[in-house]
Short mmCIF file of C-alpha atoms in Angstrom, two decimals:
data_model
loop_
_atom_site.label_atom_id
_atom_site.label_comp_id
_atom_site.label_asym_id
_atom_site.label_seq_id
_atom_site.Cartn_x
_atom_site.Cartn_y
_atom_site.Cartn_z
CA MET I 1 -18.67 125.72 106.37
CA SER I 2 -17.12 126.26 102.95
CA SER I 3 -17.82 123.68 100.25
CA ILE I 4 -14.07 123.74 99.53
CA ILE I 5 -11.72 121.62 101.67
CA LEU I 6 -8.03 122.49 101.69
CA VAL I 7 -5.39 119.77 101.36
CA ALA I 8 -1.65 120.13 102.08
CA GLU I 9 1.33 117.93 102.83
CA THR I 10 2.75 117.48 106.31
CA GLY I 11 5.86 119.21 104.96
CA ALA I 12 3.93 122.46 105.36
CA ASP I 13 4.65 122.00 109.09
CA ILE I 14 1.07 122.80 110.01
CA SER I 15 0.47 121.17 113.37
CA PRO I 16 -2.46 118.75 113.80
CA GLU I 17 -4.04 121.31 116.13
CA MET I 18 -3.81 124.06 113.50
CA ALA I 19 -5.07 121.70 110.81
CA SER I 20 -8.11 120.87 112.94
CA GLN I 21 -8.70 124.54 113.76
CA TYR I 22 -8.63 125.60 110.11
CA GLY I 23 -10.20 122.48 108.57
CA ILE I 24 -7.06 121.52 106.61
CA HIS I 25 -6.45 117.89 105.61
CA LEU I 26 -2.78 116.88 105.84
CA VAL I 27 -1.29 114.14 103.64
CA PRO I 28 1.91 112.56 105.00
CA MET I 29 5.30 112.93 103.45
CA HIS I 30 7.86 110.34 104.58
CA VAL I 31 11.17 109.97 106.41
CA ILE I 32 13.27 106.86 105.82
CA PHE I 33 15.43 105.49 108.63
CA GLY I 34 17.49 102.74 107.05
CA ASP I 35 14.99 99.99 106.19
CA SER I 36 12.11 101.69 107.98
CA THR I 37 9.86 104.28 106.33
CA MET I 38 7.76 106.44 108.66
CA ASP I 39 5.08 109.03 107.98
CA ASP I 40 6.18 112.57 108.69
CA GLY I 41 4.39 113.63 111.85
CA SER I 42 4.09 110.11 113.27
CA PHE I 43 7.25 110.29 115.39
CA PRO I 44 9.02 112.88 117.60
CA VAL I 45 11.33 115.03 115.47
CA GLU I 46 14.08 114.50 118.06
CA LYS I 47 14.45 111.04 116.49
CA ILE I 48 16.22 112.60 113.47
CA PRO I 49 19.28 114.14 115.20
CA GLU I 50 19.42 111.10 117.48
CA TYR I 51 19.55 108.81 114.44
CA TYR I 52 22.26 110.93 112.83
CA HIS I 53 24.48 110.95 115.92
CA GLN I 54 24.00 107.21 116.50
CA ASN I 55 24.55 106.12 112.90
CA GLY I 56 26.72 108.83 111.39
CA LYS I 57 24.30 109.34 108.52
CA LEU I 58 21.04 111.13 107.96
CA PRO I 59 17.67 109.57 107.29
CA SER I 60 16.31 110.39 103.83
CA THR I 61 12.99 111.94 102.89
CA SER I 62 10.39 111.34 100.21
CA GLY I 63 7.28 113.16 99.12
CA CYS I 64 3.76 111.83 99.17
CA ALA I 65 3.17 108.86 96.87
CA PRO I 66 0.08 108.60 94.64
CA GLU I 67 -1.27 106.02 97.10
CA ASP I 68 -1.21 108.64 99.86
CA PHE I 69 -3.45 110.90 97.82
CA PHE I 70 -5.68 108.03 96.62
CA LYS I 71 -6.38 107.28 100.27
CA ALA I 72 -6.84 110.94 101.24
CA TYR I 73 -9.18 111.79 98.38
CA ASP I 74 -11.25 108.63 98.78
CA GLU I 75 -11.70 109.15 102.51
CA LEU I 76 -12.54 112.84 102.12
CA HIS I 77 -14.97 112.21 99.26
CA GLU I 78 -16.76 109.54 101.24
CA LYS I 79 -17.08 111.86 104.23
CA TYR I 80 -17.88 115.02 102.22
CA PRO I 81 -19.43 113.84 98.93
CA GLU I 82 -20.59 117.34 97.93
CA ALA I 83 -17.31 119.11 98.67
CA GLN I 84 -14.50 120.07 96.35
CA PHE I 85 -10.85 119.75 97.36
CA LEU I 86 -8.16 122.33 96.75
CA HIS I 87 -4.66 120.94 97.16
CA LEU I 88 -2.19 123.77 97.80
CA ALA I 89 0.92 121.73 97.14
CA TYR I 90 4.46 121.70 98.45
CA SER I 91 6.92 123.09 95.90
CA ALA I 92 6.77 120.83 92.85
CA ILE I 93 10.45 121.45 92.05
CA THR I 94 11.59 119.98 95.36
CA THR I 95 9.51 116.80 95.65
CA CYS I 96 7.19 114.39 93.84
CA SER I 97 4.10 115.26 95.92
CA TYR I 98 2.53 117.58 93.36
CA GLN I 99 2.82 114.99 90.59
CA SER I 100 1.52 112.27 92.91
CA SER I 101 -1.55 114.38 93.57
CA VAL I 102 -2.04 114.92 89.84
CA ILE I 103 -1.97 111.16 89.28
CA ALA I 104 -4.42 110.54 92.11
CA SER I 105 -6.79 113.26 90.89
CA GLU I 106 -7.33 111.68 87.47
CA GLU I 107 -11.05 111.04 86.97
CA ARG I 108 -11.74 112.98 90.16
CA ASP I 109 -13.30 116.22 88.93
CA TYR I 110 -13.71 117.43 92.51
CA VAL I 111 -9.93 117.89 93.02
CA THR I 112 -7.98 121.02 92.01
CA ILE I 113 -4.22 121.27 92.53
CA ILE I 114 -2.00 124.36 92.68
CA ASP I 115 1.76 124.45 93.25
CA THR I 116 2.41 126.94 96.07
CA GLN I 117 6.11 127.06 95.11
CA GLN I 118 6.76 127.07 98.85
CA VAL I 119 7.88 124.69 101.59
CA SER I 120 7.39 124.55 105.36
CA ALA I 121 6.15 127.84 106.86
CA GLY I 122 6.00 129.40 103.39
CA GLN I 123 3.41 126.83 102.38
CA ALA I 124 1.67 127.05 105.76
CA ASN I 125 1.43 130.81 105.34
CA VAL I 126 -0.47 130.39 102.06
CA VAL I 127 -2.66 127.50 103.21
CA ILE I 128 -3.72 129.06 106.51
CA LYS I 129 -4.44 132.43 104.93
CA MET I 130 -6.55 130.68 102.31
CA ALA I 131 -8.41 128.83 105.08
CA GLU I 132 -9.18 132.14 106.79
CA ILE I 133 -10.47 133.60 103.52
CA LEU I 134 -12.71 130.58 102.90
CA LYS I 135 -14.10 130.84 106.42
CA GLU I 136 -14.97 134.50 105.82
CA ASN I 137 -16.38 133.68 102.36
CA PRO I 138 -18.11 130.26 102.61
CA ASP I 139 -19.88 130.72 99.27
CA MET I 140 -16.65 131.24 97.32
CA THR I 141 -16.52 129.18 94.12
CA MET I 142 -13.55 127.06 93.16
CA ASP I 143 -12.67 129.47 90.34
CA GLN I 144 -12.63 132.33 92.83
CA ALA I 145 -10.61 130.27 95.30
CA VAL I 146 -8.03 129.41 92.65
CA GLU I 147 -7.67 133.06 91.65
CA THR I 148 -7.29 134.08 95.30
CA ALA I 149 -4.78 131.33 96.04
CA LYS I 150 -2.65 132.24 93.04
CA ASP I 151 -2.55 135.87 94.19
CA LEU I 152 -1.42 134.74 97.65
CA ILE I 153 1.28 132.56 96.12
CA ASN I 154 2.57 135.46 94.03
CA HIS I 155 3.11 137.46 97.22
CA ALA I 156 4.33 134.64 99.50
CA LYS I 157 7.89 134.98 100.80
CA MET I 158 10.01 132.72 102.99
CA CYS I 159 13.63 132.33 104.04
CA PHE I 160 15.49 130.35 106.66
CA VAL I 161 18.96 129.98 108.11
CA PRO I 162 20.57 126.80 109.46
CA ASP I 163 22.52 126.94 112.71
CA ASN I 164 25.33 125.19 110.85
CA LEU I 165 25.79 123.28 107.61
CA GLU I 166 26.44 119.86 109.16
CA PHE I 167 23.14 118.29 108.10
CA LEU I 168 23.28 119.92 104.66
CA ARG I 169 26.80 118.53 104.21
CA ALA I 170 25.79 115.07 105.47
CA GLY I 171 22.90 115.08 103.02
CA GLY I 172 25.21 116.00 100.13
CA ARG I 173 23.69 119.45 99.63
CA VAL I 174 26.87 121.42 100.37
CA SER I 175 30.52 120.51 99.95
CA ASN I 176 33.01 119.79 102.70
CA VAL I 177 34.84 122.97 101.71
CA ALA I 178 31.71 125.09 102.17
CA PHE I 179 30.97 123.34 105.45
CA LEU I 180 34.47 123.97 106.85
CA GLY I 181 34.50 127.54 105.59
CA SER I 182 31.21 128.33 107.27
CA ARG I 183 32.38 126.78 110.54
CA ILE I 184 35.73 128.60 110.59
CA LEU I 185 34.27 131.97 109.58
CA ASN I 186 31.00 131.50 111.54
CA LEU I 187 28.97 132.16 108.40
CA HIS I 188 25.26 131.45 108.05
CA PRO I 189 23.70 131.52 104.57
CA CYS I 190 20.21 132.94 104.20
CA ILE I 191 18.28 130.40 102.11
CA GLU I 192 15.33 131.90 100.24
CA ILE I 193 12.49 130.11 98.49
CA LEU I 194 12.55 131.59 95.00
CA ASP I 195 10.20 130.23 92.32
CA GLY I 196 9.95 127.02 94.31
CA LYS I 197 13.72 126.56 94.61
CA LEU I 198 15.88 126.82 97.72
CA VAL I 199 18.53 129.42 96.88
CA ALA I 200 21.37 130.57 99.16
CA THR I 201 21.56 134.35 98.94
CA LYS I 202 23.10 136.69 101.50
CA LYS I 203 25.57 135.34 104.07
CA TYR I 204 25.48 136.51 107.68
CA ARG I 205 28.30 136.28 110.17
CA GLY I 206 28.11 135.87 113.93
CA LYS I 207 25.93 134.22 116.52
CA MET I 208 22.43 133.11 115.56
CA ALA I 209 20.66 135.71 117.73
CA LYS I 210 22.49 138.47 115.86
CA VAL I 211 21.91 136.75 112.51
CA ILE I 212 18.14 136.34 112.89
CA THR I 213 17.78 139.94 114.09
CA LYS I 214 19.50 141.25 110.97
CA MET I 215 17.69 138.79 108.69
CA VAL I 216 14.22 139.77 109.88
CA LYS I 217 14.96 143.44 109.31
CA ASP I 218 16.71 142.97 105.95
CA TYR I 219 14.16 140.55 104.50
CA SER I 220 11.14 142.53 105.71
CA GLU I 221 12.47 145.66 104.03
CA LYS I 222 13.68 143.89 100.90
CA TYR I 223 10.24 142.48 100.12
CA ASN I 224 8.14 145.11 101.90
CA LEU I 225 6.38 142.42 103.94
CA LYS I 226 2.90 143.08 105.24
CA ARG I 227 3.12 143.74 108.94
CA ASP I 228 -0.08 142.03 110.06
CA ARG I 229 1.59 138.66 110.78
CA ILE I 230 4.90 136.84 110.59
CA TRP I 231 5.30 133.07 110.82
CA PHE I 232 8.48 131.78 112.42
CA VAL I 233 9.45 128.15 111.91
CA HIS I 234 12.19 126.41 113.85
CA THR I 235 13.69 122.98 114.22
CA VAL I 236 14.32 121.28 117.56
CA GLY I 237 17.11 122.72 119.66
CA LEU I 238 16.52 126.41 119.00
CA SER I 239 17.76 128.39 121.99
CA ASP I 240 15.57 130.78 123.95
CA ASP I 241 18.01 133.59 123.13
CA VAL I 242 17.47 133.16 119.40
CA ARG I 243 13.71 132.90 119.84
CA LYS I 244 13.61 136.09 121.93
CA ALA I 245 15.84 137.89 119.41
CA ALA I 246 13.50 136.89 116.57
CA GLU I 247 10.43 138.11 118.44
CA LYS I 248 12.11 141.38 119.39
CA ALA I 249 13.17 142.00 115.78
CA ALA I 250 9.62 141.28 114.56
CA GLU I 251 8.22 143.72 117.13
CA GLU I 252 10.72 146.42 116.13
CA CYS I 253 9.75 145.92 112.48
CA GLY I 254 6.11 146.50 113.37
CA PHE I 255 4.62 143.02 112.99
CA ALA I 256 1.29 142.89 114.81
CA SER I 257 1.23 139.11 115.28
CA VAL I 258 4.04 136.59 115.72
CA GLN I 259 3.22 132.90 115.21
CA TRP I 260 5.57 129.97 115.78
CA ILE I 261 5.70 126.60 114.01
CA LEU I 262 7.83 123.59 114.94
CA ALA I 263 9.32 121.99 111.82
CA GLY I 264 8.48 118.36 111.20
CA GLY I 265 10.63 115.48 110.00
CA VAL I 266 11.22 116.60 106.42
CA ILE I 267 12.56 120.08 107.17
CA THR I 268 14.51 118.88 110.23
CA THR I 269 16.28 116.26 108.12
CA HIS I 270 17.43 118.92 105.66
CA GLY I 271 18.06 121.89 107.93
CA GLY I 272 19.34 120.23 111.08
CA PRO I 273 18.75 121.28 114.69
CA ALA I 274 18.35 124.91 115.78
CA ALA I 275 17.49 126.22 112.30
CA ILE I 276 15.05 129.11 112.06
CA GLY I 277 13.08 130.69 109.26
CA PHE I 278 10.12 132.97 108.71
CA ALA I 279 7.39 133.67 106.19
CA GLY I 280 4.97 136.43 105.25
CA PHE I 281 3.38 138.21 102.32
CA SER I 282 4.84 141.09 100.36
CA ASN I 283 2.77 144.19 99.67
#
């Protein structure tokens, strides 16, 4: 076992099973339903669209608080007193989690924090790859791990496309005009994670199966993605047709392995049902 333990937020959408398999410790982000705040991952994600349709408004989300990291670091240190912890953090531009971890790590010289500048599957891609590297190199020092992680981050790429802009409009992230325009013209914006920010780039037109097929091919070529593995992430409600189209496009592009992740509460709140994205590393 490596002397370095990886820490990430639940917003990375790494399932508990994957976290256990790779030895990753997940710290909860939060989803707020009216007066009730729940840990991301503690409830079925179907609760989010149900809440929206019943109440006409979205729940809100918040990053990890310092108290979440105080608890995580104390529990881990008690269990593994000789280990060091490497927090590969959710994009610092998008949430307070990174800063909360910094606050909690004060006077804890066994904690190192790096901003992955990624969210969801983009963050999972970095964290899981780092876990695999640590497993293959159990004697790696923290300095070596930091250098390796930073190199992974520099090559990490992710994009996603919502099925429609209803949840983004309800959350105040797009205007009513943009929402109506996308619905009338059947447009789907490709949202890329660039320097930690979510940026709408190319717009695709048509049904989602056609859109994801074109996106996989365009994005893979644009960034010359490594073909060893692609991570797909989706929110609840994705149709089998879209899933099959994504897998077929990945196969045609030469990806050797296709892995699927179900988005948790944070990403579902922002992207809405039937959204799909993917992540990999550029050459």
